[in-house]
CSV table of N, CA and C in Angstrom, one decimal:
chain,number,residue,atom,x,y,z
A,1,THR,N,-95.0,-132.3,185.9
A,1,THR,CA,-95.6,-131.8,184.7
A,1,THR,C,-95.2,-132.7,183.5
A,2,ASN,N,-96.2,-133.3,182.9
A,2,ASN,CA,-96.0,-134.1,181.8
A,2,ASN,C,-96.2,-133.3,180.5
A,3,PHE,N,-96.0,-134.0,179.4
A,3,PHE,CA,-96.2,-133.4,178.1
A,3,PHE,C,-97.7,-133.0,178.0
A,4,LEU,N,-98.1,-131.8,178.2
A,4,LEU,CA,-99.5,-131.4,178.2
A,4,LEU,C,-99.9,-130.7,176.9
A,5,GLY,N,-99.1,-130.6,176.0
A,5,GLY,CA,-99.5,-129.9,174.7
A,5,GLY,C,-99.6,-128.4,174.9
A,6,SER,N,-100.6,-127.8,174.2
A,6,SER,CA,-100.7,-126.4,174.3
A,6,SER,C,-101.2,-125.9,175.6
A,7,ALA,N,-101.8,-126.8,176.5
A,7,ALA,CA,-102.2,-126.3,177.8
A,7,ALA,C,-101.1,-125.9,178.7
A,8,SER,N,-99.9,-126.4,178.5
A,8,SER,CA,-98.8,-126.0,179.3
A,8,SER,C,-98.0,-124.7,178.8
A,9,LEU,N,-98.4,-124.3,177.6
A,9,LEU,CA,-97.7,-123.1,177.0
A,9,LEU,C,-97.6,-121.9,177.9
A,10,PRO,N,-98.7,-121.5,178.6
A,10,PRO,CA,-98.6,-120.2,179.4
A,10,PRO,C,-97.6,-120.3,180.5
A,11,TYR,N,-97.4,-121.5,181.0
A,11,TYR,CA,-96.4,-121.6,182.1
A,11,TYR,C,-95.0,-121.3,181.6
A,12,TYR,N,-94.7,-121.7,180.4
A,12,TYR,CA,-93.4,-121.5,179.8
A,12,TYR,C,-93.3,-120.1,179.2
A,13,VAL,N,-94.3,-119.6,178.6
A,13,VAL,CA,-94.3,-118.4,177.8
A,13,VAL,C,-94.1,-117.1,178.7
A,14,ILE,N,-94.7,-117.1,179.9
A,14,ILE,CA,-94.7,-115.9,180.7
A,14,ILE,C,-93.3,-115.6,181.1
A,15,GLY,N,-92.4,-116.5,181.5
A,15,GLY,CA,-91.0,-116.2,181.8
A,15,GLY,C,-90.3,-115.8,180.6
A,16,GLN,N,-90.5,-116.4,179.4
A,16,GLN,CA,-89.8,-116.1,178.2
A,16,GLN,C,-90.2,-114.7,177.7
A,17,ARG,N,-91.4,-114.3,177.9
A,17,ARG,CA,-91.8,-113.0,177.5
A,17,ARG,C,-91.2,-111.9,178.3
A,18,VAL,N,-91.1,-112.2,179.6
A,18,VAL,CA,-90.4,-111.3,180.5
A,18,VAL,C,-89.0,-111.1,180.1
A,19,VAL,N,-88.3,-112.2,179.8
A,19,VAL,CA,-86.9,-112.1,179.3
A,19,VAL,C,-86.8,-111.3,178.1
A,20,GLN,N,-87.7,-111.5,177.1
A,20,GLN,CA,-87.7,-110.8,175.9
A,20,GLN,C,-87.8,-109.3,176.1
A,21,GLN,N,-88.8,-108.9,177.0
A,21,GLN,CA,-89.0,-107.5,177.2
A,21,GLN,C,-87.8,-106.8,177.9
A,22,VAL,N,-87.3,-107.5,178.9
A,22,VAL,CA,-86.1,-106.9,179.7
A,22,VAL,C,-84.9,-106.9,178.7
A,23,HIS,N,-84.7,-107.9,177.9
A,23,HIS,CA,-83.5,-107.9,177.0
A,23,HIS,C,-83.7,-106.8,176.0
A,24,THR,N,-84.9,-106.5,175.5
A,24,THR,CA,-85.1,-105.4,174.6
A,24,THR,C,-84.8,-104.1,175.3
A,25,PHE,N,-85.2,-104.0,176.5
A,25,PHE,CA,-85.0,-102.7,177.2
A,25,PHE,C,-83.5,-102.5,177.4
A,26,ILE,N,-82.8,-103.5,177.9
A,26,ILE,CA,-81.4,-103.3,178.2
A,26,ILE,C,-80.6,-103.2,176.9
A,27,SER,N,-80.8,-104.0,175.9
A,27,SER,CA,-80.0,-103.9,174.7
A,27,SER,C,-80.4,-102.7,173.8
A,28,GLY,N,-81.6,-102.2,173.9
A,28,GLY,CA,-82.0,-101.1,173.2
A,28,GLY,C,-81.2,-99.8,173.5
A,29,GLN,N,-80.6,-99.8,174.7
A,29,GLN,CA,-79.8,-98.7,175.1
A,29,GLN,C,-78.5,-98.6,174.4
A,30,SER,N,-78.0,-99.7,173.9
A,30,SER,CA,-76.7,-99.7,173.3
A,30,SER,C,-76.6,-100.2,171.9
A,31,GLN,N,-77.6,-100.6,171.2
A,31,GLN,CA,-77.5,-101.2,169.9
A,31,GLN,C,-77.0,-100.3,168.8
A,32,PHE,N,-77.2,-99.0,169.0
A,32,PHE,CA,-76.8,-98.1,168.0
A,32,PHE,C,-75.4,-97.4,168.3
A,33,LEU,N,-75.0,-97.6,169.5
A,33,LEU,CA,-73.8,-97.0,170.0
A,33,LEU,C,-72.5,-97.5,169.3
A,34,PHE,N,-72.4,-98.8,169.2
A,34,PHE,CA,-71.1,-99.4,168.6
A,34,PHE,C,-71.0,-99.2,167.1
A,35,PRO,N,-72.1,-99.3,166.4
A,35,PRO,CA,-71.9,-98.9,164.9
A,35,PRO,C,-71.5,-97.5,164.7
A,36,MET,N,-71.9,-96.6,165.6
A,36,MET,CA,-71.5,-95.2,165.5
A,36,MET,C,-70.0,-95.1,165.8
A,37,LEU,N,-69.6,-95.8,166.8
A,37,LEU,CA,-68.1,-95.8,167.2
A,37,LEU,C,-67.3,-96.4,166.1
A,38,ALA,N,-67.8,-97.5,165.5
A,38,ALA,CA,-67.0,-98.1,164.4
A,38,ALA,C,-66.7,-97.2,163.2
A,39,SER,N,-67.5,-96.2,163.1
A,39,SER,CA,-67.4,-95.3,161.9
A,39,SER,C,-66.2,-94.3,162.2
A,40,HIS,N,-65.6,-94.3,163.3
A,40,HIS,CA,-64.5,-93.4,163.6
A,40,HIS,C,-63.2,-93.8,163.1
A,41,GLY,N,-63.1,-95.0,162.5
A,41,GLY,CA,-61.9,-95.5,161.9
A,41,GLY,C,-60.8,-95.8,162.9
A,42,GLU,N,-59.6,-95.2,162.7
A,42,GLU,CA,-58.4,-95.6,163.4
A,42,GLU,C,-58.5,-95.3,164.9
A,43,ASN,N,-59.2,-94.3,165.3
A,43,ASN,CA,-59.3,-93.8,166.7
A,43,ASN,C,-60.3,-94.7,167.5
A,44,THR,N,-60.9,-95.7,166.9
A,44,THR,CA,-61.9,-96.5,167.5
A,44,THR,C,-61.5,-97.3,168.7
A,45,GLY,N,-60.3,-97.9,168.6
A,45,GLY,CA,-59.9,-98.9,169.6
A,45,GLY,C,-60.0,-98.5,171.1
A,46,ALA,N,-59.4,-97.4,171.4
A,46,ALA,CA,-59.4,-96.9,172.8
A,46,ALA,C,-60.8,-96.5,173.2
A,47,THR,N,-61.5,-95.8,172.3
A,47,THR,CA,-62.8,-95.3,172.6
A,47,THR,C,-63.8,-96.5,172.8
A,48,VAL,N,-63.7,-97.5,172.0
A,48,VAL,CA,-64.6,-98.7,172.1
A,48,VAL,C,-64.4,-99.4,173.4
A,49,ARG,N,-63.1,-99.6,173.7
A,49,ARG,CA,-62.8,-100.3,175.0
A,49,ARG,C,-63.3,-99.5,176.2
A,50,ARG,N,-63.1,-98.2,176.2
A,50,ARG,CA,-63.6,-97.4,177.3
A,50,ARG,C,-65.1,-97.5,177.4
A,51,VAL,N,-65.8,-97.3,176.3
A,51,VAL,CA,-67.3,-97.4,176.3
A,51,VAL,C,-67.7,-98.8,176.7
A,52,GLU,N,-67.0,-99.8,176.2
A,52,GLU,CA,-67.4,-101.2,176.4
A,52,GLU,C,-67.3,-101.5,177.9
A,53,ASP,N,-66.3,-101.0,178.6
A,53,ASP,CA,-66.2,-101.3,180.0
A,53,ASP,C,-67.3,-100.6,180.8
A,54,ARG,N,-67.6,-99.4,180.5
A,54,ARG,CA,-68.7,-98.7,181.2
A,54,ARG,C,-70.0,-99.3,180.9
A,55,LEU,N,-70.3,-99.7,179.7
A,55,LEU,CA,-71.5,-100.2,179.3
A,55,LEU,C,-71.7,-101.6,179.8
A,56,ARG,N,-70.6,-102.4,179.9
A,56,ARG,CA,-70.7,-103.7,180.5
A,56,ARG,C,-71.1,-103.7,182.0
A,57,TRP,N,-70.5,-102.7,182.7
A,57,TRP,CA,-70.9,-102.5,184.1
A,57,TRP,C,-72.4,-102.1,184.2
A,58,PHE,N,-72.8,-101.2,183.4
A,58,PHE,CA,-74.2,-100.7,183.4
A,58,PHE,C,-75.2,-101.9,183.1
A,59,THR,N,-74.8,-102.7,182.1
A,59,THR,CA,-75.7,-103.8,181.7
A,59,THR,C,-75.7,-104.9,182.8
A,60,SER,N,-74.6,-105.2,183.4
A,60,SER,CA,-74.5,-106.2,184.4
A,60,SER,C,-75.3,-105.7,185.6
A,61,PHE,N,-75.2,-104.5,186.0
A,61,PHE,CA,-75.9,-104.0,187.2
A,61,PHE,C,-77.4,-104.0,186.9
A,62,SER,N,-77.8,-103.5,185.7
A,62,SER,CA,-79.2,-103.4,185.3
A,62,SER,C,-79.8,-104.8,185.3
A,63,ALA,N,-79.1,-105.8,184.7
A,63,ALA,CA,-79.6,-107.2,184.6
A,63,ALA,C,-79.7,-107.8,186.0
A,64,ALA,N,-78.8,-107.5,186.9
A,64,ALA,CA,-78.8,-108.1,188.2
A,64,ALA,C,-80.0,-107.5,189.0
A,65,VAL,N,-80.2,-106.3,188.9
A,65,VAL,CA,-81.3,-105.6,189.7
A,65,VAL,C,-82.6,-106.1,189.1
A,66,ILE,N,-82.8,-106.1,187.8
A,66,ILE,CA,-84.1,-106.5,187.2
A,66,ILE,C,-84.4,-107.9,187.5
A,67,TYR,N,-83.5,-108.8,187.0
A,67,TYR,CA,-83.7,-110.2,187.1
A,67,TYR,C,-83.7,-110.7,188.6
A,68,GLY,N,-82.8,-110.1,189.4
A,68,GLY,CA,-82.8,-110.5,190.8
A,68,GLY,C,-84.1,-110.1,191.5
A,69,GLY,N,-84.6,-108.9,191.2
A,69,GLY,CA,-85.9,-108.5,191.7
A,69,GLY,C,-87.0,-109.3,191.3
A,70,LEU,N,-87.0,-109.7,190.0
A,70,LEU,CA,-88.1,-110.5,189.5
A,70,LEU,C,-88.1,-111.9,190.1
A,71,ALA,N,-86.9,-112.4,190.3
A,71,ALA,CA,-86.7,-113.8,190.9
A,71,ALA,C,-87.2,-113.7,192.3
A,72,ALA,N,-86.8,-112.7,193.1
A,72,ALA,CA,-87.2,-112.6,194.5
A,72,ALA,C,-88.7,-112.4,194.6
A,73,LEU,N,-89.3,-111.7,193.7
A,73,LEU,CA,-90.8,-111.5,193.8
A,73,LEU,C,-91.6,-112.4,192.9
A,74,ALA,N,-91.0,-113.4,192.3
A,74,ALA,CA,-91.7,-114.3,191.3
A,74,ALA,C,-93.0,-114.8,191.8
A,75,TYR,N,-93.0,-115.5,193.0
A,75,TYR,CA,-94.2,-116.2,193.4
A,75,TYR,C,-95.3,-115.2,193.7
A,76,PRO,N,-95.0,-114.1,194.6
A,76,PRO,CA,-96.1,-113.2,194.8
A,76,PRO,C,-96.6,-112.5,193.5
A,77,LEU,N,-95.7,-112.2,192.6
A,77,LEU,CA,-96.1,-111.6,191.3
A,77,LEU,C,-97.0,-112.5,190.5
A,78,LEU,N,-96.6,-113.7,190.4
A,78,LEU,CA,-97.4,-114.7,189.6
A,78,LEU,C,-98.8,-114.9,190.4
A,79,LEU,N,-98.7,-115.0,191.7
A,79,LEU,CA,-99.9,-115.2,192.5
A,79,LEU,C,-100.9,-114.1,192.3
A,80,LYS,N,-100.4,-112.9,192.3
A,80,LYS,CA,-101.3,-111.7,192.2
A,80,LYS,C,-101.8,-111.5,190.8
A,81,LEU,N,-100.9,-111.8,189.8
A,81,LEU,CA,-101.3,-111.6,188.4
A,81,LEU,C,-102.3,-112.7,187.9
A,82,VAL,N,-102.1,-113.9,188.3
A,82,VAL,CA,-102.8,-115.0,187.7
A,82,VAL,C,-103.6,-115.8,188.7
A,83,GLY,N,-102.9,-116.4,189.7
A,83,GLY,CA,-103.6,-117.2,190.7
A,83,GLY,C,-102.6,-118.2,191.3
A,84,GLU,N,-103.1,-118.8,192.4
A,84,GLU,CA,-102.3,-119.8,193.1
A,84,GLU,C,-101.9,-121.0,192.3
A,85,ASP,N,-102.8,-121.6,191.7
A,85,ASP,CA,-102.5,-122.8,190.9
A,85,ASP,C,-101.5,-122.6,189.8
A,86,PHE,N,-101.7,-121.5,189.1
A,86,PHE,CA,-100.7,-121.1,188.0
A,86,PHE,C,-99.4,-120.8,188.6
A,87,ALA,N,-99.3,-120.0,189.7
A,87,ALA,CA,-98.1,-119.6,190.3
A,87,ALA,C,-97.2,-120.8,190.8
A,88,LYS,N,-97.9,-121.8,191.3
A,88,LYS,CA,-97.2,-123.0,191.7
A,88,LYS,C,-96.5,-123.7,190.6
A,89,ILE,N,-97.2,-123.8,189.4
A,89,ILE,CA,-96.7,-124.5,188.3
A,89,ILE,C,-95.7,-123.7,187.5
A,90,ALA,N,-95.9,-122.4,187.4
A,90,ALA,CA,-95.1,-121.5,186.6
A,90,ALA,C,-93.8,-121.0,187.3
A,91,LEU,N,-93.7,-121.2,188.6
A,91,LEU,CA,-92.6,-120.6,189.4
A,91,LEU,C,-91.2,-121.1,188.9
A,92,LEU,N,-91.0,-122.4,188.7
A,92,LEU,CA,-89.7,-123.0,188.3
A,92,LEU,C,-89.4,-122.5,186.9
A,93,PRO,N,-90.3,-122.6,185.9
A,93,PRO,CA,-89.9,-122.1,184.6
A,93,PRO,C,-89.6,-120.5,184.6
A,94,PHE,N,-90.3,-119.8,185.4
A,94,PHE,CA,-90.1,-118.4,185.5
A,94,PHE,C,-88.7,-118.1,186.1
A,95,MET,N,-88.3,-118.8,187.2
A,95,MET,CA,-87.0,-118.7,187.8
A,95,MET,C,-85.9,-119.0,186.8
A,96,LEU,N,-86.1,-120.1,186.1
A,96,LEU,CA,-85.1,-120.5,185.1
A,96,LEU,C,-85.0,-119.5,184.0
A,97,ALA,N,-86.1,-118.8,183.6
A,97,ALA,CA,-86.1,-117.8,182.6
A,97,ALA,C,-85.3,-116.6,183.1
A,98,CYS,N,-85.5,-116.2,184.4
A,98,CYS,CA,-84.7,-115.1,185.0
A,98,CYS,C,-83.2,-115.4,185.0
A,99,LEU,N,-82.8,-116.7,185.3
A,99,LEU,CA,-81.4,-117.0,185.2
A,99,LEU,C,-80.9,-117.0,183.8
A,100,GLN,N,-81.7,-117.5,182.8
A,100,GLN,CA,-81.3,-117.4,181.4
A,100,GLN,C,-81.2,-115.9,181.0
A,101,GLY,N,-82.1,-115.1,181.4
A,101,GLY,CA,-82.1,-113.7,181.0
A,101,GLY,C,-80.9,-113.0,181.5
A,102,PHE,N,-80.5,-113.3,182.7
A,102,PHE,CA,-79.3,-112.6,183.3
A,102,PHE,C,-78.1,-112.9,182.5
A,103,PHE,N,-77.9,-114.2,182.1
A,103,PHE,CA,-76.7,-114.5,181.4
A,103,PHE,C,-76.7,-114.0,179.9
A,104,VAL,N,-77.9,-114.0,179.3
A,104,VAL,CA,-78.0,-113.4,178.0
A,104,VAL,C,-77.7,-111.9,178.0
A,105,ALA,N,-78.1,-111.2,179.1
A,105,ALA,CA,-77.8,-109.8,179.2
A,105,ALA,C,-76.3,-109.6,179.3
A,106,MET,N,-75.6,-110.5,179.9
A,106,MET,CA,-74.1,-110.4,180.0
A,106,MET,C,-73.4,-110.4,178.6
A,107,SER,N,-74.1,-111.0,177.6
A,107,SER,CA,-73.5,-111.1,176.3
A,107,SER,C,-73.9,-110.0,175.3
A,108,ILE,N,-74.7,-109.0,175.8
A,108,ILE,CA,-75.2,-107.9,174.9
A,108,ILE,C,-74.0,-107.1,174.5
A,109,VAL,N,-73.2,-106.7,175.4
A,109,VAL,CA,-72.0,-105.8,175.0
A,109,VAL,C,-71.0,-106.5,174.1
A,110,PRO,N,-70.6,-107.8,174.5
A,110,PRO,CA,-69.7,-108.4,173.5
A,110,PRO,C,-70.3,-108.6,172.1
A,111,PHE,N,-71.6,-108.9,172.1
A,111,PHE,CA,-72.3,-109.0,170.8
A,111,PHE,C,-72.1,-107.7,169.9
A,112,TYR,N,-72.4,-106.6,170.5
A,112,TYR,CA,-72.3,-105.3,169.8
A,112,TYR,C,-70.8,-104.9,169.5
A,113,ILE,N,-69.9,-105.3,170.5
A,113,ILE,CA,-68.5,-105.0,170.3
A,113,ILE,C,-68.0,-105.8,169.1
A,114,SER,N,-68.4,-107.0,169.0
A,114,SER,CA,-67.9,-107.8,167.9
A,114,SER,C,-68.3,-107.2,166.5
A,115,TRP,N,-69.5,-106.6,166.4
A,115,TRP,CA,-69.9,-105.9,165.2
A,115,TRP,C,-69.1,-104.7,165.0
A,116,ALA,N,-68.9,-103.9,166.1
A,116,ALA,CA,-68.2,-102.6,166.0
A,116,ALA,C,-66.8,-102.8,165.5
A,117,GLU,N,-66.2,-104.0,165.9
A,117,GLU,CA,-64.8,-104.3,165.5
A,117,GLU,C,-64.8,-105.0,164.1
A,118,GLY,N,-65.9,-105.1,163.5
A,118,GLY,CA,-66.0,-105.7,162.1
A,118,GLY,C,-65.9,-107.2,162.1
A,119,ARG,N,-66.2,-107.9,163.2
A,119,ARG,CA,-66.2,-109.3,163.3
A,119,ARG,C,-67.6,-109.9,163.6
A,120,GLY,N,-68.3,-110.3,162.5
A,120,GLY,CA,-69.6,-110.9,162.7
A,120,GLY,C,-69.6,-112.4,162.9
A,121,ALA,N,-68.5,-113.0,162.7
A,121,ALA,CA,-68.4,-114.5,162.8
A,121,ALA,C,-68.7,-115.0,164.2
A,122,PRO,N,-68.2,-114.4,165.3
A,122,PRO,CA,-68.5,-114.9,166.6
A,122,PRO,C,-70.1,-114.9,166.9
A,123,ASN,N,-70.7,-113.8,166.4
A,123,ASN,CA,-72.2,-113.7,166.7
A,123,ASN,C,-72.9,-114.8,165.8
A,124,ALA,N,-72.5,-114.9,164.6
A,124,ALA,CA,-73.2,-115.9,163.7
A,124,ALA,C,-73.0,-117.3,164.2
A,125,ILE,N,-71.8,-117.7,164.6
A,125,ILE,CA,-71.5,-119.0,165.1
A,125,ILE,C,-72.3,-119.3,166.4
A,126,ASN,N,-72.2,-118.3,167.2
A,126,ASN,CA,-72.9,-118.4,168.5
A,126,ASN,C,-74.4,-118.6,168.3
A,127,GLY,N,-75.0,-117.8,167.5
A,127,GLY,CA,-76.5,-117.9,167.2
A,127,GLY,C,-76.8,-119.3,166.6
A,128,LEU,N,-76.1,-119.7,165.6
A,128,LEU,CA,-76.4,-121.0,164.9
A,128,LEU,C,-76.2,-122.2,165.9
A,129,MET,N,-75.1,-122.2,166.6
A,129,MET,CA,-74.9,-123.4,167.5
A,129,MET,C,-75.8,-123.4,168.7
A,130,THR,N,-76.2,-122.2,169.2
A,130,THR,CA,-77.1,-122.2,170.3
A,130,THR,C,-78.5,-122.6,169.9
A,131,GLY,N,-78.9,-122.2,168.7
A,131,GLY,CA,-80.2,-122.6,168.1
A,131,GLY,C,-80.3,-124.1,167.9
A,132,ILE,N,-79.2,-124.7,167.4
A,132,ILE,CA,-79.2,-126.1,167.2
A,132,ILE,C,-79.3,-126.9,168.5
A,133,VAL,N,-78.4,-126.5,169.4
A,133,VAL,CA,-78.4,-127.2,170.7
A,133,VAL,C,-79.7,-127.1,171.5
A,134,ILE,N,-80.3,-125.9,171.5
A,134,ILE,CA,-81.5,-125.7,172.2
A,134,ILE,C,-82.6,-126.4,171.6
A,135,ALA,N,-82.7,-126.4,170.3
A,135,ALA,CA,-83.8,-127.2,169.6
A,135,ALA,C,-83.7,-128.7,169.9
A,136,GLY,N,-82.4,-129.2,169.8
A,136,GLY,CA,-82.2,-130.6,170.0
A,136,GLY,C,-82.5,-131.0,171.5
A,137,THR,N,-82.1,-130.2,172.4
A,137,THR,CA,-82.4,-130.4,173.8
A,137,THR,C,-83.9,-130.3,174.1
A,138,THR,N,-84.5,-129.4,173.5
A,138,THR,CA,-86.0,-129.3,173.7
A,138,THR,C,-86.7,-130.5,173.2
A,139,VAL,N,-86.3,-131.0,172.0
A,139,VAL,CA,-87.0,-132.2,171.5
A,139,VAL,C,-86.7,-133.4,172.4
A,140,LEU,N,-85.6,-133.5,173.0
A,140,LEU,CA,-85.3,-134.6,173.9
A,140,LEU,C,-86.0,-134.5,175.3
A,141,LEU,N,-86.1,-133.2,175.8
A,141,LEU,CA,-86.6,-133.1,177.2
A,141,LEU,C,-88.1,-132.9,177.3
A,142,VAL,N,-88.7,-132.3,176.3
A,142,VAL,CA,-90.1,-131.9,176.5
A,142,VAL,C,-91.0,-133.2,176.6
A,143,PRO,N,-90.8,-134.3,175.9
A,143,PRO,CA,-91.7,-135.4,176.1
A,143,PRO,C,-91.6,-136.0,177.5
A,144,LYS,N,-90.5,-135.9,178.1
A,144,LYS,CA,-90.3,-136.4,179.5
A,144,LYS,C,-90.7,-135.4,180.6
A,145,LEU,N,-90.3,-134.2,180.4
A,145,LEU,CA,-90.4,-133.2,181.5
A,145,LEU,C,-91.4,-132.1,181.2
A,146,GLY,N,-92.0,-132.0,180.0
A,146,GLY,CA,-93.0,-131.0,179.6
A,146,GLY,C,-92.4,-129.6,179.6
A,147,VAL,N,-93.1,-128.7,180.2
A,147,VAL,CA,-92.7,-127.3,180.2
A,147,VAL,C,-91.4,-127.1,180.9
A,148,VAL,N,-91.1,-127.8,181.9
A,148,VAL,CA,-89.8,-127.7,182.7
A,148,VAL,C,-88.7,-128.1,181.8
A,149,GLY,N,-88.9,-129.1,180.9
A,149,GLY,CA,-87.9,-129.5,180.0
A,149,GLY,C,-87.5,-128.4,179.0
A,150,ALA,N,-88.6,-127.7,178.5
A,150,ALA,CA,-88.3,-126.6,177.6
A,150,ALA,C,-87.6,-125.5,178.3
A,151,SER,N,-87.9,-125.3,179.6
A,151,SER,CA,-87.2,-124.2,180.3
A,151,SER,C,-85.7,-124.6,180.6
A,152,ILE,N,-85.5,-125.9,180.9
A,152,ILE,CA,-84.1,-126.4,181.1
A,152,ILE,C,-83.3,-126.3,179.8
A,153,ALA,N,-83.9,-126.6,178.7
A,153,ALA,CA,-83.2,-126.5,177.4
A,153,ALA,C,-82.7,-125.0,177.1
A,154,GLN,N,-83.5,-124.0,177.6
A,154,GLN,CA,-83.1,-122.6,177.4
A,154,GLN,C,-81.8,-122.3,178.2
A,155,LEU,N,-81.4,-123.1,179.2
A,155,LEU,CA,-80.2,-122.8,179.9
A,155,LEU,C,-79.0,-123.0,179.1
A,156,TRP,N,-79.0,-123.5,177.9
A,156,TRP,CA,-77.9,-123.5,177.0
A,156,TRP,C,-77.4,-122.1,176.8
A,157,TYR,N,-78.3,-121.1,176.9
A,157,TYR,CA,-77.9,-119.7,176.8
A,157,TYR,C,-76.8,-119.3,177.7
A,158,LEU,N,-76.8,-119.9,178.9
A,158,LEU,CA,-75.7,-119.6,179.9
A,158,LEU,C,-74.4,-120.0,179.3
A,159,VAL,N,-74.3,-121.2,178.7
A,159,VAL,CA,-73.0,-121.6,178.2
A,159,VAL,C,-72.6,-120.8,176.9
A,160,SER,N,-73.6,-120.6,176.1
A,160,SER,CA,-73.3,-119.8,174.8
A,160,SER,C,-72.9,-118.4,175.1
A,161,SER,N,-73.6,-117.8,176.1
A,161,SER,CA,-73.2,-116.4,176.5
A,161,SER,C,-71.8,-116.3,177.1
A,162,LEU,N,-71.4,-117.3,177.9
A,162,LEU,CA,-70.1,-117.2,178.5
A,162,LEU,C,-69.0,-117.5,177.4
A,163,LEU,N,-69.3,-118.4,176.4
A,163,LEU,CA,-68.4,-118.6,175.3
A,163,LEU,C,-68.3,-117.4,174.4
A,164,LEU,N,-69.4,-116.7,174.2
A,164,LEU,CA,-69.3,-115.5,173.4
A,164,LEU,C,-68.5,-114.4,174.0
A,165,ILE,N,-68.7,-114.2,175.3
A,165,ILE,CA,-67.9,-113.2,176.1
A,165,ILE,C,-66.5,-113.6,176.0
A,166,TYR,N,-66.1,-114.8,176.3
A,166,TYR,CA,-64.7,-115.2,176.2
A,166,TYR,C,-64.1,-115.0,174.8
A,167,TYR,N,-64.8,-115.5,173.8
A,167,TYR,CA,-64.3,-115.5,172.5
A,167,TYR,C,-64.1,-114.1,172.0
A,168,VAL,N,-65.1,-113.2,172.2
A,168,VAL,CA,-65.0,-111.8,171.7
A,168,VAL,C,-63.9,-111.1,172.5
A,169,SER,N,-63.7,-111.3,173.8
A,169,SER,CA,-62.7,-110.7,174.6
A,169,SER,C,-61.3,-111.2,174.1
A,170,LYS,N,-61.2,-112.4,173.9
A,170,LYS,CA,-59.9,-113.0,173.5
A,170,LYS,C,-59.5,-112.4,172.1
A,171,LEU,N,-60.4,-112.4,171.1
A,171,LEU,CA,-60.1,-111.9,169.8
A,171,LEU,C,-59.8,-110.4,169.8
A,172,GLY,N,-60.4,-109.7,170.8
A,172,GLY,CA,-60.2,-108.2,170.9
A,172,GLY,C,-58.9,-107.9,171.7
A,173,GLY,N,-58.2,-108.9,172.2
A,173,GLY,CA,-57.0,-108.7,173.0
A,173,GLY,C,-57.3,-108.1,174.4
A,174,ARG,N,-58.4,-108.4,174.9
A,174,ARG,CA,-58.8,-107.9,176.3
A,174,ARG,C,-58.4,-109.0,177.3
């Protein structure tokens, strides 16, 4: 796949849209929980940790089932929805998007925990650095690899998600 301009956009976008929809589904279940817990003041620590553990397991299991299922059925799904030629080209970007989505889902709970504990800096730093690195990598890879280069650039989310999980856990004494 070379640099095809806007003709290659559907191959990249389909996987990213799936990630966006699944991420919204998973994170929507918890985005209001931690701000409510943060309002409990001094009694928040043990409650937040207990809810965090349970929610992390739920999020991990949900992400594994959804993204694992999508990855396993990627080719037949793309074949049925669009066609054989599209499925052949879009399969790798779709699989990379599933991998990206799984790791981004792992950082949902630490993201909200950080806000619940009154620490917005890890989230802000993570968002800023990830955006810069992905944009730079995309500019470097797209001219040579096209849509696959844009998909590979999104894999920086793996690194940033793991760093956010580690940093939030370490700051929270976990």
